[in-house]
mmCIF file of C-alpha atoms and ligand atoms in Angstrom:
data_model
loop_
_atom_site.group_PDB
_atom_site.id
_atom_site.type_symbol
_atom_site.label_atom_id
_atom_site.label_comp_id
_atom_site.label_asym_id
_atom_site.label_seq_id
_atom_site.Cartn_x
_atom_site.Cartn_y
_atom_site.Cartn_z
ATOM 1 C CA UNK A 407 54.321 -33.316 -12.825
ATOM 2 C CA UNK A 408 53.706 -31.464 -16.044
ATOM 3 C CA UNK A 409 56.617 -29.987 -17.970
ATOM 4 C CA UNK A 410 56.783 -26.393 -19.127
ATOM 5 C CA UNK A 411 58.657 -24.814 -21.999
ATOM 6 C CA UNK A 412 58.415 -21.579 -24.000
ATOM 7 C CA UNK A 413 55.707 -23.025 -26.267
ATOM 8 C CA UNK A 414 53.485 -23.906 -23.295
ATOM 9 C CA UNK A 415 51.025 -21.671 -21.449
ATOM 10 C CA UNK A 416 49.592 -22.240 -17.998
ATOM 11 C CA UNK A 417 45.904 -21.201 -17.938
ATOM 12 C CA UNK A 418 44.573 -20.339 -14.498
ATOM 13 C CA UNK A 419 40.794 -20.511 -14.913
ATOM 14 C CA UNK A 420 38.407 -18.396 -12.813
ATOM 15 C CA UNK A 421 40.204 -18.529 -9.442
ATOM 16 C CA UNK A 422 37.759 -15.878 -8.202
ATOM 17 C CA UNK A 423 36.065 -15.249 -4.863
ATOM 18 C CA UNK A 424 32.559 -16.180 -5.988
ATOM 19 C CA UNK A 425 33.787 -19.637 -7.072
ATOM 20 C CA UNK A 426 36.569 -20.328 -4.606
ATOM 21 C CA UNK A 427 36.002 -18.379 -1.383
ATOM 22 C CA UNK A 428 33.641 -19.947 1.182
ATOM 23 C CA UNK A 429 31.654 -16.664 1.203
ATOM 24 C CA UNK A 430 31.363 -16.677 -2.597
ATOM 25 C CA UNK A 431 27.891 -16.782 -4.178
ATOM 26 C CA UNK A 432 28.673 -19.870 -6.276
ATOM 27 C CA UNK A 433 31.176 -21.461 -3.927
ATOM 28 C CA UNK A 434 32.710 -24.660 -5.277
ATOM 29 C CA UNK A 435 33.784 -26.965 -2.443
ATOM 30 C CA UNK A 436 37.538 -26.848 -1.971
ATOM 31 C CA UNK A 437 37.921 -24.001 -4.456
ATOM 32 C CA UNK A 438 40.302 -22.133 -2.153
ATOM 33 C CA UNK A 439 42.672 -25.118 -2.267
ATOM 34 C CA UNK A 440 43.341 -24.386 -5.917
ATOM 35 C CA UNK A 441 45.272 -21.220 -5.001
ATOM 36 C CA UNK A 442 48.275 -23.068 -3.611
ATOM 37 C CA UNK A 443 48.465 -25.442 -6.572
ATOM 38 C CA UNK A 444 48.042 -22.568 -9.042
ATOM 39 C CA UNK A 445 50.832 -20.576 -7.368
ATOM 40 C CA UNK A 446 53.156 -23.569 -7.464
ATOM 41 C CA UNK A 447 52.439 -24.061 -11.173
ATOM 42 C CA UNK A 448 52.855 -20.332 -11.925
ATOM 43 C CA UNK A 449 56.330 -20.501 -10.366
ATOM 44 C CA UNK A 450 57.231 -23.608 -12.344
ATOM 45 C CA UNK A 451 55.881 -22.127 -15.580
ATOM 46 C CA UNK A 452 57.744 -18.835 -15.194
ATOM 47 C CA UNK A 453 60.962 -20.638 -14.285
ATOM 48 C CA UNK A 454 60.740 -22.509 -17.605
ATOM 49 C CA UNK A 455 59.912 -19.367 -19.634
ATOM 50 C CA UNK A 456 56.403 -20.636 -20.284
ATOM 51 C CA UNK A 457 53.491 -18.198 -20.592
ATOM 52 C CA UNK A 458 50.825 -17.632 -17.944
ATOM 53 C CA UNK A 459 47.263 -16.404 -18.509
ATOM 54 C CA UNK A 460 44.317 -16.015 -16.156
ATOM 55 C CA UNK A 461 40.642 -16.041 -17.035
ATOM 56 C CA UNK A 462 38.102 -14.065 -15.082
ATOM 57 C CA UNK A 463 34.332 -14.332 -15.344
ATOM 58 C CA UNK A 464 33.317 -10.666 -15.558
ATOM 59 C CA UNK A 465 29.559 -10.184 -15.815
ATOM 60 C CA UNK A 466 27.333 -7.116 -15.884
ATOM 61 C CA UNK A 467 24.908 -6.846 -12.918
ATOM 62 C CA UNK A 468 22.035 -8.205 -15.028
ATOM 63 C CA UNK A 469 22.432 -10.925 -17.679
ATOM 64 C CA UNK A 470 20.286 -13.866 -18.891
ATOM 65 C CA UNK A 471 23.175 -15.979 -17.515
ATOM 66 C CA UNK A 472 21.748 -15.320 -14.022
ATOM 67 C CA UNK A 473 18.717 -17.084 -12.570
ATOM 68 C CA UNK A 474 17.059 -13.776 -11.638
ATOM 69 C CA UNK A 475 17.223 -12.760 -15.324
ATOM 70 C CA UNK A 476 16.078 -16.093 -16.803
ATOM 71 C CA UNK A 477 19.260 -18.189 -16.609
ATOM 72 C CA UNK A 478 20.391 -20.919 -14.229
ATOM 73 C CA UNK A 479 23.065 -19.397 -11.990
ATOM 74 C CA UNK A 480 22.994 -17.260 -8.872
ATOM 75 C CA UNK A 481 24.432 -13.796 -9.404
ATOM 76 C CA UNK A 482 28.222 -14.229 -9.525
ATOM 77 C CA UNK A 483 31.392 -12.483 -10.677
ATOM 78 C CA UNK A 484 29.783 -9.111 -11.289
ATOM 79 C CA UNK A 485 32.518 -6.878 -12.738
ATOM 80 C CA UNK A 486 34.449 -4.714 -10.281
ATOM 81 C CA UNK A 487 32.999 -6.435 -7.200
ATOM 82 C CA UNK A 488 34.657 -8.555 -4.510
ATOM 83 C CA UNK A 489 33.084 -11.692 -5.985
ATOM 84 C CA UNK A 490 34.797 -11.151 -9.332
ATOM 85 C CA UNK A 491 38.221 -10.465 -7.819
ATOM 86 C CA UNK A 492 40.914 -13.117 -7.772
ATOM 87 C CA UNK A 493 41.092 -14.994 -4.479
ATOM 88 C CA UNK A 494 43.529 -13.226 -2.204
ATOM 89 C CA UNK A 495 46.908 -14.938 -2.248
ATOM 90 C CA UNK A 496 46.725 -15.948 -5.907
ATOM 91 C CA UNK A 497 49.933 -14.945 -7.626
ATOM 92 C CA UNK A 498 48.860 -12.967 -10.689
ATOM 93 C CA UNK A 499 51.813 -12.789 -13.059
ATOM 94 C CA UNK A 500 50.487 -12.905 -16.597
ATOM 95 C CA UNK A 501 47.823 -11.933 -19.063
ATOM 96 C CA UNK A 502 44.259 -11.546 -17.723
ATOM 97 C CA UNK A 503 41.416 -12.458 -20.095
ATOM 98 C CA UNK A 504 37.893 -11.455 -19.053
ATOM 99 C CA UNK A 505 34.838 -13.271 -20.389
ATOM 100 C CA UNK A 506 31.090 -12.791 -20.235
ATOM 101 C CA UNK A 507 31.680 -9.048 -20.154
ATOM 102 C CA UNK A 508 28.660 -8.250 -22.367
ATOM 103 C CA UNK A 509 26.365 -10.631 -20.521
ATOM 104 C CA UNK A 510 27.250 -13.711 -22.568
ATOM 105 C CA UNK A 511 27.518 -17.199 -21.125
ATOM 106 C CA UNK A 512 31.244 -17.483 -20.746
ATOM 107 C CA UNK A 513 32.324 -20.958 -19.729
ATOM 108 C CA UNK A 514 35.275 -21.414 -22.055
ATOM 109 C CA UNK A 515 38.185 -19.019 -21.804
ATOM 110 C CA UNK A 516 38.320 -19.103 -25.613
ATOM 111 C CA UNK A 517 34.681 -18.442 -26.538
ATOM 112 C CA UNK A 518 31.572 -16.856 -25.094
ATOM 113 C CA UNK A 519 28.002 -17.494 -26.246
ATOM 114 C CA UNK A 520 24.981 -15.275 -26.548
ATOM 115 C CA UNK A 521 22.667 -16.728 -23.854
ATOM 116 C CA UNK A 522 19.602 -16.356 -26.072
ATOM 117 C CA UNK A 523 20.819 -17.181 -29.598
ATOM 118 C CA UNK A 524 23.741 -19.436 -28.596
ATOM 119 C CA UNK A 525 25.898 -17.532 -31.108
ATOM 120 C CA UNK A 526 29.601 -18.078 -30.217
ATOM 121 C CA UNK A 527 32.214 -15.335 -30.192
ATOM 122 C CA UNK A 528 35.969 -15.634 -29.601
ATOM 123 C CA UNK A 529 37.664 -13.980 -26.621
ATOM 124 C CA UNK A 530 41.232 -12.644 -26.951
ATOM 125 C CA UNK A 531 42.727 -15.819 -25.481
ATOM 126 C CA UNK A 532 43.269 -17.846 -28.659
ATOM 127 C CA UNK A 533 44.874 -15.021 -30.618
ATOM 128 C CA UNK A 534 46.990 -14.030 -27.620
ATOM 129 C CA UNK A 535 48.310 -17.597 -27.276
ATOM 130 C CA UNK A 536 49.035 -17.799 -30.992
ATOM 131 C CA UNK A 537 50.871 -14.496 -30.830
ATOM 132 C CA UNK A 538 53.091 -15.930 -28.099
ATOM 133 C CA UNK A 539 53.854 -19.052 -30.163
ATOM 134 C CA UNK A 540 52.006 -21.300 -27.728
ATOM 135 C CA UNK A 541 51.200 -24.842 -28.859
ATOM 136 C CA UNK A 542 50.226 -26.467 -25.590
ATOM 137 C CA UNK A 543 48.145 -25.345 -22.606
ATOM 138 C CA UNK A 544 48.177 -26.624 -19.028
ATOM 139 C CA UNK A 545 45.007 -25.877 -17.072
ATOM 140 C CA UNK A 546 44.192 -25.424 -13.381
ATOM 141 C CA UNK A 547 41.184 -23.676 -11.836
ATOM 142 C CA UNK A 548 37.462 -23.719 -11.213
ATOM 143 C CA UNK A 549 35.187 -25.388 -12.107
ATOM 144 C CA UNK A 550 36.143 -28.796 -13.514
ATOM 145 C CA UNK A 551 32.677 -29.433 -14.945
ATOM 146 C CA UNK A 552 32.140 -25.982 -16.521
ATOM 147 C CA UNK A 553 34.894 -23.521 -17.255
ATOM 148 C CA UNK A 554 37.823 -25.916 -16.992
ATOM 149 C CA UNK A 555 36.131 -28.519 -19.186
ATOM 150 C CA UNK A 556 34.944 -26.049 -21.820
ATOM 151 C CA UNK A 557 38.326 -24.310 -21.908
ATOM 152 C CA UNK A 558 40.141 -27.639 -22.359
ATOM 153 C CA UNK A 559 37.735 -28.839 -25.077
ATOM 154 C CA UNK A 560 38.024 -25.529 -26.939
ATOM 155 C CA UNK A 561 41.819 -25.707 -26.686
ATOM 156 C CA UNK A 562 41.756 -29.096 -28.428
ATOM 157 C CA UNK A 563 39.241 -27.898 -31.033
ATOM 158 C CA UNK A 564 41.562 -24.985 -31.816
ATOM 159 C CA UNK A 565 44.528 -27.313 -32.258
ATOM 160 C CA UNK A 566 46.396 -26.882 -28.986
ATOM 161 C CA UNK A 567 47.737 -29.803 -26.990
ATOM 162 C CA UNK A 568 46.144 -29.672 -23.555
ATOM 163 C CA UNK A 569 46.703 -31.036 -20.069
ATOM 164 C CA UNK A 570 44.626 -30.572 -16.906
ATOM 165 C CA UNK A 571 46.220 -30.924 -13.477
ATOM 166 C CA UNK A 572 43.666 -32.982 -11.528
ATOM 167 C CA UNK A 573 44.728 -31.778 -8.077
ATOM 168 C CA UNK A 574 44.455 -28.177 -9.279
ATOM 169 C CA UNK A 575 40.763 -28.222 -10.245
ATOM 170 C CA UNK A 576 37.479 -28.459 -8.284
ATOM 171 C CA UNK A 577 33.944 -29.273 -9.520
ATOM 172 C CA UNK A 578 30.471 -27.792 -8.957
ATOM 173 C CA UNK A 579 28.857 -31.269 -9.209
ATOM 174 C CA UNK A 580 25.285 -30.028 -9.696
ATOM 175 C CA UNK A 581 24.645 -33.721 -10.387
ATOM 176 C CA UNK A 582 26.835 -36.240 -8.545
ATOM 177 C CA UNK A 583 29.526 -37.545 -10.894
ATOM 178 C CA UNK A 584 29.673 -34.417 -13.081
ATOM 179 C CA UNK A 585 33.390 -34.207 -12.279
ATOM 180 C CA UNK A 586 34.057 -37.759 -13.489
ATOM 181 C CA UNK A 587 32.007 -37.159 -16.643
ATOM 182 C CA UNK A 588 33.959 -33.965 -17.263
ATOM 183 C CA UNK A 589 37.276 -35.808 -16.965
ATOM 184 C CA UNK A 590 35.991 -38.498 -19.353
ATOM 185 C CA UNK A 591 34.853 -35.921 -21.923
ATOM 186 C CA UNK A 592 38.213 -34.170 -21.742
ATOM 187 C CA UNK A 593 40.137 -37.449 -22.071
ATOM 188 C CA UNK A 594 37.992 -38.421 -25.071
ATOM 189 C CA UNK A 595 38.988 -35.134 -26.717
ATOM 190 C CA UNK A 596 42.684 -35.888 -26.220
ATOM 191 C CA UNK A 597 43.233 -33.843 -23.068
ATOM 192 C CA UNK A 598 45.882 -35.320 -20.814
ATOM 193 C CA UNK A 599 44.678 -35.541 -17.186
ATOM 194 C CA UNK A 600 47.750 -35.309 -14.965
HETATM 195 C C1 VGL B 359 31.400 -21.237 -13.927
HETATM 196 C C2 VGL B 359 29.226 -21.650 -13.432
HETATM 197 C C3 VGL B 359 28.832 -20.451 -13.972
HETATM 198 C C4 VGL B 359 32.833 -21.680 -13.866
HETATM 199 C C5 VGL B 359 31.042 -20.035 -14.481
HETATM 200 O O1 VGL B 359 33.724 -20.841 -13.716
HETATM 201 O O2 VGL B 359 33.064 -22.901 -13.983
HETATM 202 N N1 VGL B 359 30.497 -22.041 -13.411
HETATM 203 N N2 VGL B 359 29.754 -19.649 -14.497
#
């Protein structure tokens, strides 16, 4: 079990219909199982006066992030649609940070990237955490090998301690073993896998 305190924030990454509902356009196997774990951790975090933040992929209808527009992914998490909404049953009790809103690639909750130039840009997450006095983040969500990994690596790069709850994440696994490689990369960066 991870511990929570007022200098810790739970980050609930992309627990959205398109990633975690079986009818979602980029369904990640077992994604719906993350809801129960996330809710349990939200309760534990709030009980310890820790902070809670949620990320949401929030794309325009056309973006070079999507295969139809030159990218690699099926259309997913288009703003204000069912696919972009949090999975029903997720307890939302904290700050919501949207990413990819201008059509950027938005894997990390902390930074988005211009899909053509690769130019990075910060989201509000890092400054919000700093404003709350957060020094450590605990991560659950979808997907282990994309948004969870990139969020955890960015957290370390920005100087936060970071832990990922293994039972609270699920992987796309475009290539078999992507989940294991993601865990290894996070461990190598000093992320605690719990
Ligand atoms: C994600 C693929 C494309 C994720 C986002 O949330 O991990 N995966 N966009």
